[in-house]
Amino acid sequence: MEKKAFVTKEQIEEIVKTYPTPFHIYDERGIRENARALKEAFSWNKGYREFFAVKATPNPFLINILKECGCGCDCSSYTELMLSQAVGIRGEDIMFSSNDTPEEEYVLAAKLGATINLDDITHIDFLERTLGYLPKTLSCRFNPGGYFSMGTDIMDNPGDAKYGFTREQMFEGFRILKAKGVERFGIHAFLASNTVTNEYYPTLARQLFELAVELHRETGAHIAFVNLSGGIGIPYRPDQEPNDIRVIGESVRKVYEEVLVPAGMGDVAVYTELGRFMMGPYGHLVTKVIHQKHTHKEYLGVDACAVNLMRPAMYGAYHHITVLGKEEEICDHKYDVVGSLCENNDKFAIDRMLPAVETGDYLAIHDTGAHGFSMGYNYNGKLRSAELLLRENGEAELIRRAETPADYFATFDGFEIYDRLLSDRV
């Protein structure tokens, strides 16, 4: 698959006149088209709902676009709940899935009317003590343990994950909740991350649909929804084939009709909680080459660093890079693309073949629309970059300004260091 940037050199040269690099920029047209495709893929299920994983890209402008496309929010913290509330998403349009959850987060989730997804059987009593009651609708997160595999391929290792109820605890938990007056139940599971295969969701769906039938049969609980959560990935590498969401939706439909419908459970809603799939391909980190170093290797030093995109440093993750304006040139030069942190893992690419690069060239680092800006930090006193939205009409809109030194020093209450520094400079 050829990976093309959704911005051109000419567009970036115009944008940087107002907003200097580095910055994350998002493609509104791509986001909307993808959200529509997802909705169409699951339109066969009357109760279908997508809860965007806010942690992937917590920006109200972007969340509002998805809201306009019919999406809700998947939240996992107090401030994510606040962000959802701020854009007018509340009630059953919020799925609250957290772990090791503080009391105040459950309180706010209940106040907003969110559907709470419990991570552990002990949280039943914890939630009841915290709220003084149990909501009429509750969900439980399932972790089957062991390895999750498809055929002979091991996809992930849920047994090492800290999340979820065991199988035995699901049955015990549903009985306890039903006895305490809970009326509507949900099942949730996340068993593999960033899968680039159309088979993951239908394989997961079969496990959860079969579990739903057993839980209903043995506990009498009314299963209102099955939440397939996230896990649908994106092709970070050019040689990977992307998922086909319509094929995935149709495959889940077939499993639904094989398992749930014969059991008299054809009214169960299907939910998803996608982050990477919804936003990942529709974001670029745009950065400028400011130095070149010729030592034991050839280095391109850029004005972004791992604080702007930590996945390569943290996971060794691959992100494709386009040298804007040189898309048609031969990639016959080998570079390490690096940032300025005092850490040797601050590298966006190692031994990457690119066209000949000159100082001043702009690089578009692909697939940063999810888990890009959101994982940023301030190590070395680095400041988080701006976020821009490329509107469908081609105009660039600022949707989060870049941090300033004043932001960095703002939390030193009682020690007005920034004001002092400004006065010293004067």
Short mmCIF file of C-alpha atoms in Angstrom, two decimals:
data_model
loop_
_atom_site.label_atom_id
_atom_site.label_comp_id
_atom_site.label_asym_id
_atom_site.label_seq_id
_atom_site.Cartn_x
_atom_site.Cartn_y
_atom_site.Cartn_z
CA MET A 1 0.00 0.00 0.00
CA GLU A 2 1.39 3.39 -0.97
CA LYS A 3 1.30 5.89 1.88
CA LYS A 4 0.67 9.45 0.78
CA ALA A 5 0.61 12.53 2.97
CA PHE A 6 -2.67 14.43 3.03
CA VAL A 7 -0.80 17.75 3.00
CA THR A 8 1.59 19.14 0.40
CA LYS A 9 4.81 21.09 0.74
CA GLU A 10 3.01 24.16 -0.58
CA GLN A 11 0.27 23.88 2.04
CA ILE A 12 2.79 23.50 4.85
CA GLU A 13 4.90 26.42 3.63
CA GLU A 14 1.76 28.56 3.84
CA ILE A 15 0.71 27.20 7.25
CA VAL A 16 4.11 27.76 8.90
CA LYS A 17 3.83 31.47 8.18
CA THR A 18 1.33 31.49 11.05
CA TYR A 19 2.00 28.27 12.98
CA PRO A 20 5.67 27.22 13.19
CA THR A 21 6.67 23.57 13.28
CA PRO A 22 6.46 21.18 14.92
CA PHE A 23 2.71 20.60 15.01
CA HIS A 24 0.18 17.81 14.67
CA ILE A 25 -2.31 18.31 11.87
CA TYR A 26 -5.50 16.31 11.33
CA ASP A 27 -7.52 15.62 8.18
CA GLU A 28 -11.21 16.45 8.72
CA ARG A 29 -12.32 14.89 5.44
CA GLY A 30 -10.62 11.58 6.21
CA ILE A 31 -12.02 11.47 9.75
CA ARG A 32 -15.59 12.03 8.57
CA GLU A 33 -15.38 9.53 5.71
CA ASN A 34 -13.98 6.86 8.02
CA ALA A 35 -16.67 7.45 10.67
CA ARG A 36 -19.38 7.12 8.02
CA ALA A 37 -17.87 3.86 6.75
CA LEU A 38 -17.83 2.41 10.29
CA LYS A 39 -21.45 3.37 10.88
CA GLU A 40 -22.51 1.80 7.59
CA ALA A 41 -20.56 -1.39 8.34
CA PHE A 42 -22.59 -2.01 11.51
CA SER A 43 -25.90 -0.53 10.36
CA TRP A 44 -27.40 -4.04 10.44
CA ASN A 45 -27.44 -3.84 14.26
CA LYS A 46 -30.24 -1.60 15.49
CA GLY A 47 -28.51 -0.68 18.74
CA TYR A 48 -25.00 -0.24 17.35
CA ARG A 49 -22.94 2.57 18.87
CA GLU A 50 -19.30 3.64 18.53
CA PHE A 51 -17.70 5.12 21.66
CA PHE A 52 -14.54 6.91 20.53
CA ALA A 53 -11.59 6.12 22.80
CA VAL A 54 -10.88 9.63 24.10
CA LYS A 55 -7.41 8.66 25.35
CA ALA A 56 -6.27 8.28 21.73
CA THR A 57 -6.83 11.93 20.78
CA PRO A 58 -8.33 14.07 23.58
CA ASN A 59 -9.19 17.20 21.63
CA PRO A 60 -12.73 18.65 21.84
CA PHE A 61 -12.68 19.89 18.23
CA LEU A 62 -11.98 16.38 16.97
CA ILE A 63 -14.38 14.71 19.40
CA ASN A 64 -17.08 17.11 18.23
CA ILE A 65 -16.55 16.01 14.62
CA LEU A 66 -17.13 12.41 15.70
CA LYS A 67 -20.14 13.48 17.75
CA GLU A 68 -21.62 14.98 14.57
CA CYS A 69 -21.02 11.57 12.96
CA GLY A 70 -23.04 9.87 15.71
CA CYS A 71 -20.23 8.69 17.98
CA GLY A 72 -20.13 8.71 21.75
CA CYS A 73 -17.09 8.63 24.04
CA ASP A 74 -15.14 5.89 25.77
CA CYS A 75 -13.63 7.51 28.88
CA SER A 76 -11.18 6.13 31.42
CA SER A 77 -10.49 9.08 33.74
CA TYR A 78 -12.05 12.07 35.48
CA THR A 79 -10.78 14.62 32.98
CA GLU A 80 -11.84 12.52 30.00
CA LEU A 81 -15.34 12.49 31.49
CA MET A 82 -15.14 16.27 31.86
CA LEU A 83 -14.01 16.63 28.25
CA SER A 84 -16.95 14.55 27.03
CA GLN A 85 -19.33 16.63 29.13
CA ALA A 86 -17.83 19.83 27.71
CA VAL A 87 -18.68 18.84 24.14
CA GLY A 88 -22.21 17.88 25.12
CA ILE A 89 -21.77 14.11 25.30
CA ARG A 90 -23.32 12.51 28.36
CA GLY A 91 -25.67 9.77 29.51
CA GLU A 92 -25.61 6.52 27.57
CA ASP A 93 -23.35 8.13 24.97
CA ILE A 94 -20.49 7.71 27.46
CA MET A 95 -18.91 4.36 28.26
CA PHE A 96 -16.73 4.61 31.36
CA SER A 97 -14.11 1.86 31.30
CA SER A 98 -11.38 2.32 33.89
CA ASN A 99 -9.27 0.25 36.26
CA ASP A 100 -7.96 0.84 39.77
CA THR A 101 -10.69 3.47 39.82
CA PRO A 102 -10.80 6.28 42.45
CA GLU A 103 -14.15 7.04 44.08
CA GLU A 104 -14.50 10.49 42.54
CA GLU A 105 -14.32 9.06 39.02
CA TYR A 106 -17.22 6.68 39.64
CA VAL A 107 -19.18 9.55 41.20
CA LEU A 108 -18.76 11.77 38.15
CA ALA A 109 -19.50 8.91 35.75
CA ALA A 110 -22.75 8.20 37.61
CA LYS A 111 -23.63 11.91 37.73
CA LEU A 112 -23.25 12.14 33.95
CA GLY A 113 -25.34 9.00 33.47
CA ALA A 114 -22.48 7.13 31.83
CA THR A 115 -22.56 3.37 31.43
CA ILE A 116 -20.01 2.04 33.91
CA ASN A 117 -17.89 -0.92 32.84
CA LEU A 118 -16.51 -2.68 35.93
CA ASP A 119 -12.96 -3.97 35.74
CA ASP A 120 -12.96 -6.28 38.77
CA ILE A 121 -15.46 -8.24 40.83
CA THR A 122 -14.40 -6.35 44.00
CA HIS A 123 -15.54 -3.13 42.32
CA ILE A 124 -19.15 -4.20 42.75
CA ASP A 125 -19.00 -3.52 46.49
CA PHE A 126 -16.68 -0.54 45.97
CA LEU A 127 -19.12 1.09 43.55
CA GLU A 128 -22.11 0.41 45.78
CA ARG A 129 -20.35 1.92 48.82
CA THR A 130 -19.23 4.92 46.77
CA LEU A 131 -22.59 5.74 45.21
CA GLY A 132 -24.91 4.30 47.86
CA TYR A 133 -26.63 2.31 45.12
CA LEU A 134 -25.91 0.38 41.93
CA PRO A 135 -27.02 1.72 38.53
CA LYS A 136 -29.70 -0.28 36.74
CA THR A 137 -27.29 -0.81 33.82
CA LEU A 138 -23.77 -2.12 34.38
CA SER A 139 -21.13 -3.80 32.26
CA CYS A 140 -18.31 -6.15 33.21
CA ARG A 141 -14.96 -6.50 31.48
CA PHE A 142 -13.98 -10.07 30.63
CA ASN A 143 -10.44 -11.43 30.52
CA PRO A 144 -10.24 -15.11 29.50
CA GLY A 145 -6.56 -15.37 30.46
CA GLY A 146 -3.94 -17.28 28.51
CA TYR A 147 -3.16 -16.30 24.94
CA PHE A 148 -5.54 -14.94 22.35
CA SER A 149 -4.90 -16.69 19.07
CA MET A 150 -6.43 -16.99 15.64
CA GLY A 151 -5.55 -20.27 14.01
CA THR A 152 -1.89 -20.88 14.75
CA ASP A 153 -1.09 -17.20 15.25
CA ILE A 154 -0.85 -15.80 18.77
CA MET A 155 -2.23 -12.25 18.63
CA ASP A 156 -1.74 -11.14 22.23
CA ASN A 157 -1.44 -12.31 25.83
CA PRO A 158 -4.53 -11.37 27.90
CA GLY A 159 -3.23 -13.55 30.74
CA ASP A 160 -0.56 -10.94 31.47
CA ALA A 161 -3.01 -8.03 31.36
CA LYS A 162 -4.17 -6.41 34.58
CA TYR A 163 -7.70 -5.91 33.28
CA GLY A 164 -10.98 -7.71 33.69
CA PHE A 165 -12.94 -10.53 35.37
CA THR A 166 -12.03 -14.19 34.97
CA ARG A 167 -14.65 -16.43 33.38
CA GLU A 168 -15.75 -17.76 36.78
CA GLN A 169 -15.95 -14.22 38.17
CA MET A 170 -18.19 -13.13 35.28
CA PHE A 171 -20.85 -15.68 36.30
CA GLU A 172 -20.49 -14.88 40.01
CA GLY A 173 -20.51 -11.15 39.32
CA PHE A 174 -23.63 -11.29 37.18
CA ARG A 175 -25.47 -13.27 39.87
CA ILE A 176 -24.45 -10.74 42.54
CA LEU A 177 -25.43 -7.77 40.40
CA LYS A 178 -28.77 -9.28 39.44
CA ALA A 179 -29.54 -10.00 43.11
CA LYS A 180 -28.74 -6.36 43.91
CA GLY A 181 -31.23 -5.08 41.35
CA VAL A 182 -29.19 -4.47 38.21
CA GLU A 183 -31.51 -4.93 35.22
CA ARG A 184 -29.42 -4.45 32.08
CA PHE A 185 -26.02 -6.07 31.58
CA GLY A 186 -23.15 -5.56 29.22
CA ILE A 187 -20.06 -7.60 28.36
CA HIS A 188 -16.78 -5.98 27.33
CA ALA A 189 -13.40 -7.38 26.29
CA PHE A 190 -10.17 -6.18 24.70
CA LEU A 191 -7.96 -9.13 23.81
CA ALA A 192 -5.50 -7.86 21.18
CA SER A 193 -4.06 -4.49 20.21
CA ASN A 194 -3.61 -2.97 16.75
CA THR A 195 -4.62 -6.02 14.74
CA VAL A 196 -4.32 -5.61 10.98
CA THR A 197 -6.62 -8.47 10.02
CA ASN A 198 -10.32 -8.59 9.19
CA GLU A 199 -10.65 -11.72 11.37
CA TYR A 200 -10.01 -10.22 14.82
CA TYR A 201 -13.42 -8.70 15.49
CA PRO A 202 -15.48 -11.71 14.30
CA THR A 203 -13.24 -14.07 16.31
CA LEU A 204 -13.63 -11.91 19.43
CA ALA A 205 -17.35 -11.51 18.76
CA ARG A 206 -17.87 -15.27 18.69
CA GLN A 207 -16.22 -15.65 22.10
CA LEU A 208 -18.27 -12.85 23.62
CA PHE A 209 -21.56 -13.81 21.97
CA GLU A 210 -21.18 -17.40 23.20
CA LEU A 211 -20.36 -16.10 26.68
CA ALA A 212 -23.42 -13.85 26.55
CA VAL A 213 -25.66 -16.81 25.75
CA GLU A 214 -24.21 -18.84 28.64
CA LEU A 215 -24.48 -15.95 31.09
CA HIS A 216 -28.10 -15.32 30.13
CA ARG A 217 -28.94 -19.03 30.35
CA GLU A 218 -27.27 -19.64 33.72
CA THR A 219 -27.94 -16.36 35.55
CA GLY A 220 -31.09 -15.07 33.87
CA ALA A 221 -29.39 -11.72 33.30
CA HIS A 222 -30.68 -9.60 30.44
CA ILE A 223 -27.69 -8.96 28.19
CA ALA A 224 -28.35 -5.56 26.64
CA PHE A 225 -25.07 -5.12 24.77
CA VAL A 226 -21.76 -6.69 23.87
CA ASN A 227 -18.88 -4.24 23.61
CA LEU A 228 -16.14 -5.41 21.24
CA SER A 229 -14.00 -2.47 22.43
CA GLY A 230 -10.93 -1.58 20.31
CA GLY A 231 -8.13 -3.54 18.75
CA ILE A 232 -8.82 -2.87 15.07
CA GLY A 233 -5.50 -1.50 13.92
CA ILE A 234 -4.05 0.52 11.08
CA PRO A 235 -1.26 -0.24 8.58
CA TYR A 236 1.69 1.75 9.88
CA ARG A 237 3.98 0.16 7.28
CA PRO A 238 3.49 0.57 3.53
CA ASP A 239 3.64 -3.20 2.99
CA GLN A 240 0.64 -3.81 5.29
CA GLU A 241 -2.89 -4.13 3.92
CA PRO A 242 -5.48 -2.05 5.78
CA ASN A 243 -8.50 -3.54 7.46
CA ASP A 244 -11.75 -3.42 5.50
CA ILE A 245 -14.33 -2.23 8.00
CA ARG A 246 -17.23 -3.32 5.79
CA VAL A 247 -15.88 -6.87 5.62
CA ILE A 248 -15.40 -6.80 9.38
CA GLY A 249 -18.94 -5.57 10.00
CA GLU A 250 -20.43 -8.21 7.74
CA SER A 251 -18.38 -10.97 9.39
CA VAL A 252 -19.57 -9.90 12.84
CA ARG A 253 -23.15 -9.93 11.52
CA LYS A 254 -22.79 -13.56 10.41
CA VAL A 255 -21.49 -14.60 13.85
CA TYR A 256 -24.31 -12.63 15.51
CA GLU A 257 -26.90 -14.53 13.48
CA GLU A 258 -25.18 -17.87 14.14
CA VAL A 259 -24.88 -17.45 17.91
CA LEU A 260 -27.22 -14.83 19.37
CA VAL A 261 -30.28 -15.01 17.14
CA PRO A 262 -30.95 -18.75 17.64
CA ALA A 263 -30.66 -18.17 21.41
CA GLY A 264 -33.47 -15.60 21.26
CA MET A 265 -31.01 -12.74 21.82
CA GLY A 266 -31.41 -10.91 18.52
CA ASP A 267 -31.99 -7.63 20.36
CA VAL A 268 -28.44 -7.41 21.80
CA ALA A 269 -26.70 -4.19 20.77
CA VAL A 270 -23.14 -4.25 19.48
CA TYR A 271 -20.78 -1.54 20.71
CA THR A 272 -17.25 -0.60 19.66
CA GLU A 273 -14.59 1.58 21.28
CA LEU A 274 -12.16 2.49 18.54
CA GLY A 275 -9.40 5.06 18.87
CA ARG A 276 -6.49 4.23 16.61
CA PHE A 277 -8.79 3.12 13.77
CA MET A 278 -10.89 6.28 14.02
CA MET A 279 -8.07 8.82 14.11
CA GLY A 280 -4.65 7.26 13.56
CA PRO A 281 -4.25 7.61 9.77
CA TYR A 282 -5.72 11.10 9.76
CA GLY A 283 -2.94 12.80 11.70
CA HIS A 284 0.60 13.84 10.74
CA LEU A 285 3.36 15.25 12.90
CA VAL A 286 4.94 17.90 10.70
CA THR A 287 8.51 18.78 11.58
CA LYS A 288 11.39 20.69 9.99
CA VAL A 289 14.92 19.44 9.44
CA ILE A 290 17.15 21.89 11.31
CA HIS A 291 20.47 20.01 11.46
CA GLN A 292 22.40 17.27 9.69
CA LYS A 293 25.14 15.30 11.37
CA HIS A 294 27.71 13.14 9.61
CA THR A 295 29.51 10.86 12.07
CA HIS A 296 29.27 7.10 12.41
CA LYS A 297 25.86 7.42 10.79
CA GLU A 298 23.91 10.03 8.85
CA TYR A 299 21.55 11.92 11.13
CA LEU A 300 18.68 14.27 10.37
CA GLY A 301 17.95 16.49 13.36
CA VAL A 302 14.38 17.81 13.40
CA ASP A 303 12.58 20.36 15.55
CA ALA A 304 10.21 17.71 16.95
CA CYS A 305 11.28 15.08 19.46
CA ALA A 306 9.87 12.16 21.42
CA VAL A 307 7.76 14.48 23.57
CA ASN A 308 5.70 15.15 20.44
CA LEU A 309 5.50 11.47 19.45
CA MET A 310 6.83 8.92 21.90
CA ARG A 311 5.73 5.67 20.21
CA PRO A 312 9.01 5.12 18.31
CA ALA A 313 11.08 5.75 21.45
CA MET A 314 8.79 3.78 23.75
CA TYR A 315 7.88 0.80 21.56
CA GLY A 316 10.31 0.96 18.67
CA ALA A 317 7.17 1.63 16.62
CA TYR A 318 7.40 2.31 12.89
CA HIS A 319 5.94 5.55 11.53
CA HIS A 320 6.25 6.22 7.83
CA ILE A 321 7.92 9.49 6.81
CA THR A 322 7.30 11.58 3.73
CA VAL A 323 9.75 14.31 2.73
CA LEU A 324 7.28 16.89 1.47
CA GLY A 325 7.97 18.02 -2.05
CA LYS A 326 10.14 14.97 -2.75
CA GLU A 327 7.45 12.31 -2.95
CA GLU A 328 8.53 11.20 -6.43
CA GLU A 329 12.28 11.08 -5.73
CA ILE A 330 14.18 7.84 -5.18
CA CYS A 331 14.73 6.81 -1.55
CA ASP A 332 18.45 6.09 -1.86
CA HIS A 333 19.83 7.76 1.29
CA LYS A 334 19.91 6.11 4.72
CA TYR A 335 19.24 8.28 7.79
CA ASP A 336 18.43 8.20 11.46
CA VAL A 337 15.76 10.86 12.05
CA VAL A 338 16.29 12.22 15.56
CA GLY A 339 15.07 14.79 18.03
CA SER A 340 16.94 16.84 20.61
CA LEU A 341 16.18 15.05 23.88
CA CYS A 342 19.05 13.93 26.09
CA GLU A 343 18.05 10.33 25.41
CA ASN A 344 19.51 8.13 22.69
CA ASN A 345 16.13 6.54 21.97
CA ASP A 346 14.81 9.91 20.77
CA LYS A 347 14.62 8.66 17.20
CA PHE A 348 11.66 8.76 14.86
CA ALA A 349 13.39 6.40 12.44
CA ILE A 350 16.56 4.31 12.33
CA ASP A 351 18.32 3.45 9.07
CA ARG A 352 15.36 4.83 7.12
CA MET A 353 15.71 5.09 3.37
CA LEU A 354 14.63 8.54 2.20
CA PRO A 355 15.35 10.86 -0.70
CA ALA A 356 18.32 13.16 -0.26
CA VAL A 357 17.24 15.56 2.49
CA GLU A 358 18.35 19.14 2.92
CA THR A 359 18.22 21.35 5.97
CA GLY A 360 14.93 23.21 5.84
CA ASP A 361 12.94 20.34 4.36
CA TYR A 362 9.63 19.48 5.98
CA LEU A 363 8.85 15.93 7.03
CA ALA A 364 5.35 14.52 7.48
CA ILE A 365 5.44 11.69 10.02
CA HIS A 366 2.39 9.53 9.30
CA ASP A 367 -0.30 7.94 11.45
CA THR A 368 0.04 10.20 14.48
CA GLY A 369 -3.68 10.93 14.76
CA ALA A 370 -4.02 8.54 17.71
CA HIS A 371 -1.61 8.10 20.62
CA GLY A 372 0.50 10.91 19.20
CA PHE A 373 -0.06 14.26 20.88
CA SER A 374 -1.98 12.54 23.70
CA MET A 375 1.12 10.72 24.98
CA GLY A 376 3.21 13.89 25.10
CA TYR A 377 5.20 15.04 28.11
CA ASN A 378 7.61 17.78 29.23
CA TYR A 379 10.91 16.00 29.77
CA ASN A 380 13.96 18.27 29.25
CA GLY A 381 11.59 21.20 29.63
CA LYS A 382 10.23 20.58 26.14
CA LEU A 383 6.88 22.11 25.35
CA ARG A 384 3.92 20.38 23.72
CA SER A 385 3.23 21.41 20.16
CA ALA A 386 0.16 22.94 18.57
CA GLU A 387 -2.62 20.90 16.98
CA LEU A 388 -4.19 22.01 13.71
CA LEU A 389 -7.22 20.81 11.79
CA LEU A 390 -7.13 20.74 8.00
CA ARG A 391 -10.72 21.58 7.21
CA GLU A 392 -12.54 20.06 4.26
CA ASN A 393 -12.19 23.37 2.41
CA GLY A 394 -8.39 23.17 2.70
CA GLU A 395 -8.01 25.82 5.42
CA ALA A 396 -5.93 25.10 8.52
CA GLU A 397 -7.51 25.91 11.88
CA LEU A 398 -5.71 26.04 15.22
CA ILE A 399 -7.45 23.63 17.61
CA ARG A 400 -4.84 23.67 20.37
CA ARG A 401 -2.15 26.29 20.73
CA ALA A 402 1.45 25.33 21.42
CA GLU A 403 2.56 25.46 25.02
CA THR A 404 4.70 28.37 26.17
CA PRO A 405 7.25 28.64 28.98
CA ALA A 406 4.49 30.33 31.00
CA ASP A 407 2.48 27.08 30.80
CA TYR A 408 5.50 25.06 31.91
CA PHE A 409 6.02 27.20 35.02
CA ALA A 410 2.32 27.77 35.78
CA THR A 411 1.95 25.01 38.38
CA PHE A 412 4.71 26.32 40.67
CA ASP A 413 2.19 27.99 42.97
CA GLY A 414 3.78 30.39 45.42
CA PHE A 415 7.02 30.57 43.45
CA GLU A 416 6.51 33.06 40.66
CA ILE A 417 9.48 31.85 38.70
CA TYR A 418 8.25 32.87 35.27
CA ASP A 419 7.43 36.44 36.28
CA ARG A 420 10.84 36.68 37.94
CA LEU A 421 12.58 35.43 34.82
CA LEU A 422 10.72 37.95 32.69
CA SER A 423 11.70 40.81 34.98
CA ASP A 424 15.34 39.66 34.97
CA ARG A 425 15.35 39.66 31.20
CA VAL A 426 14.04 43.21 31.16
#
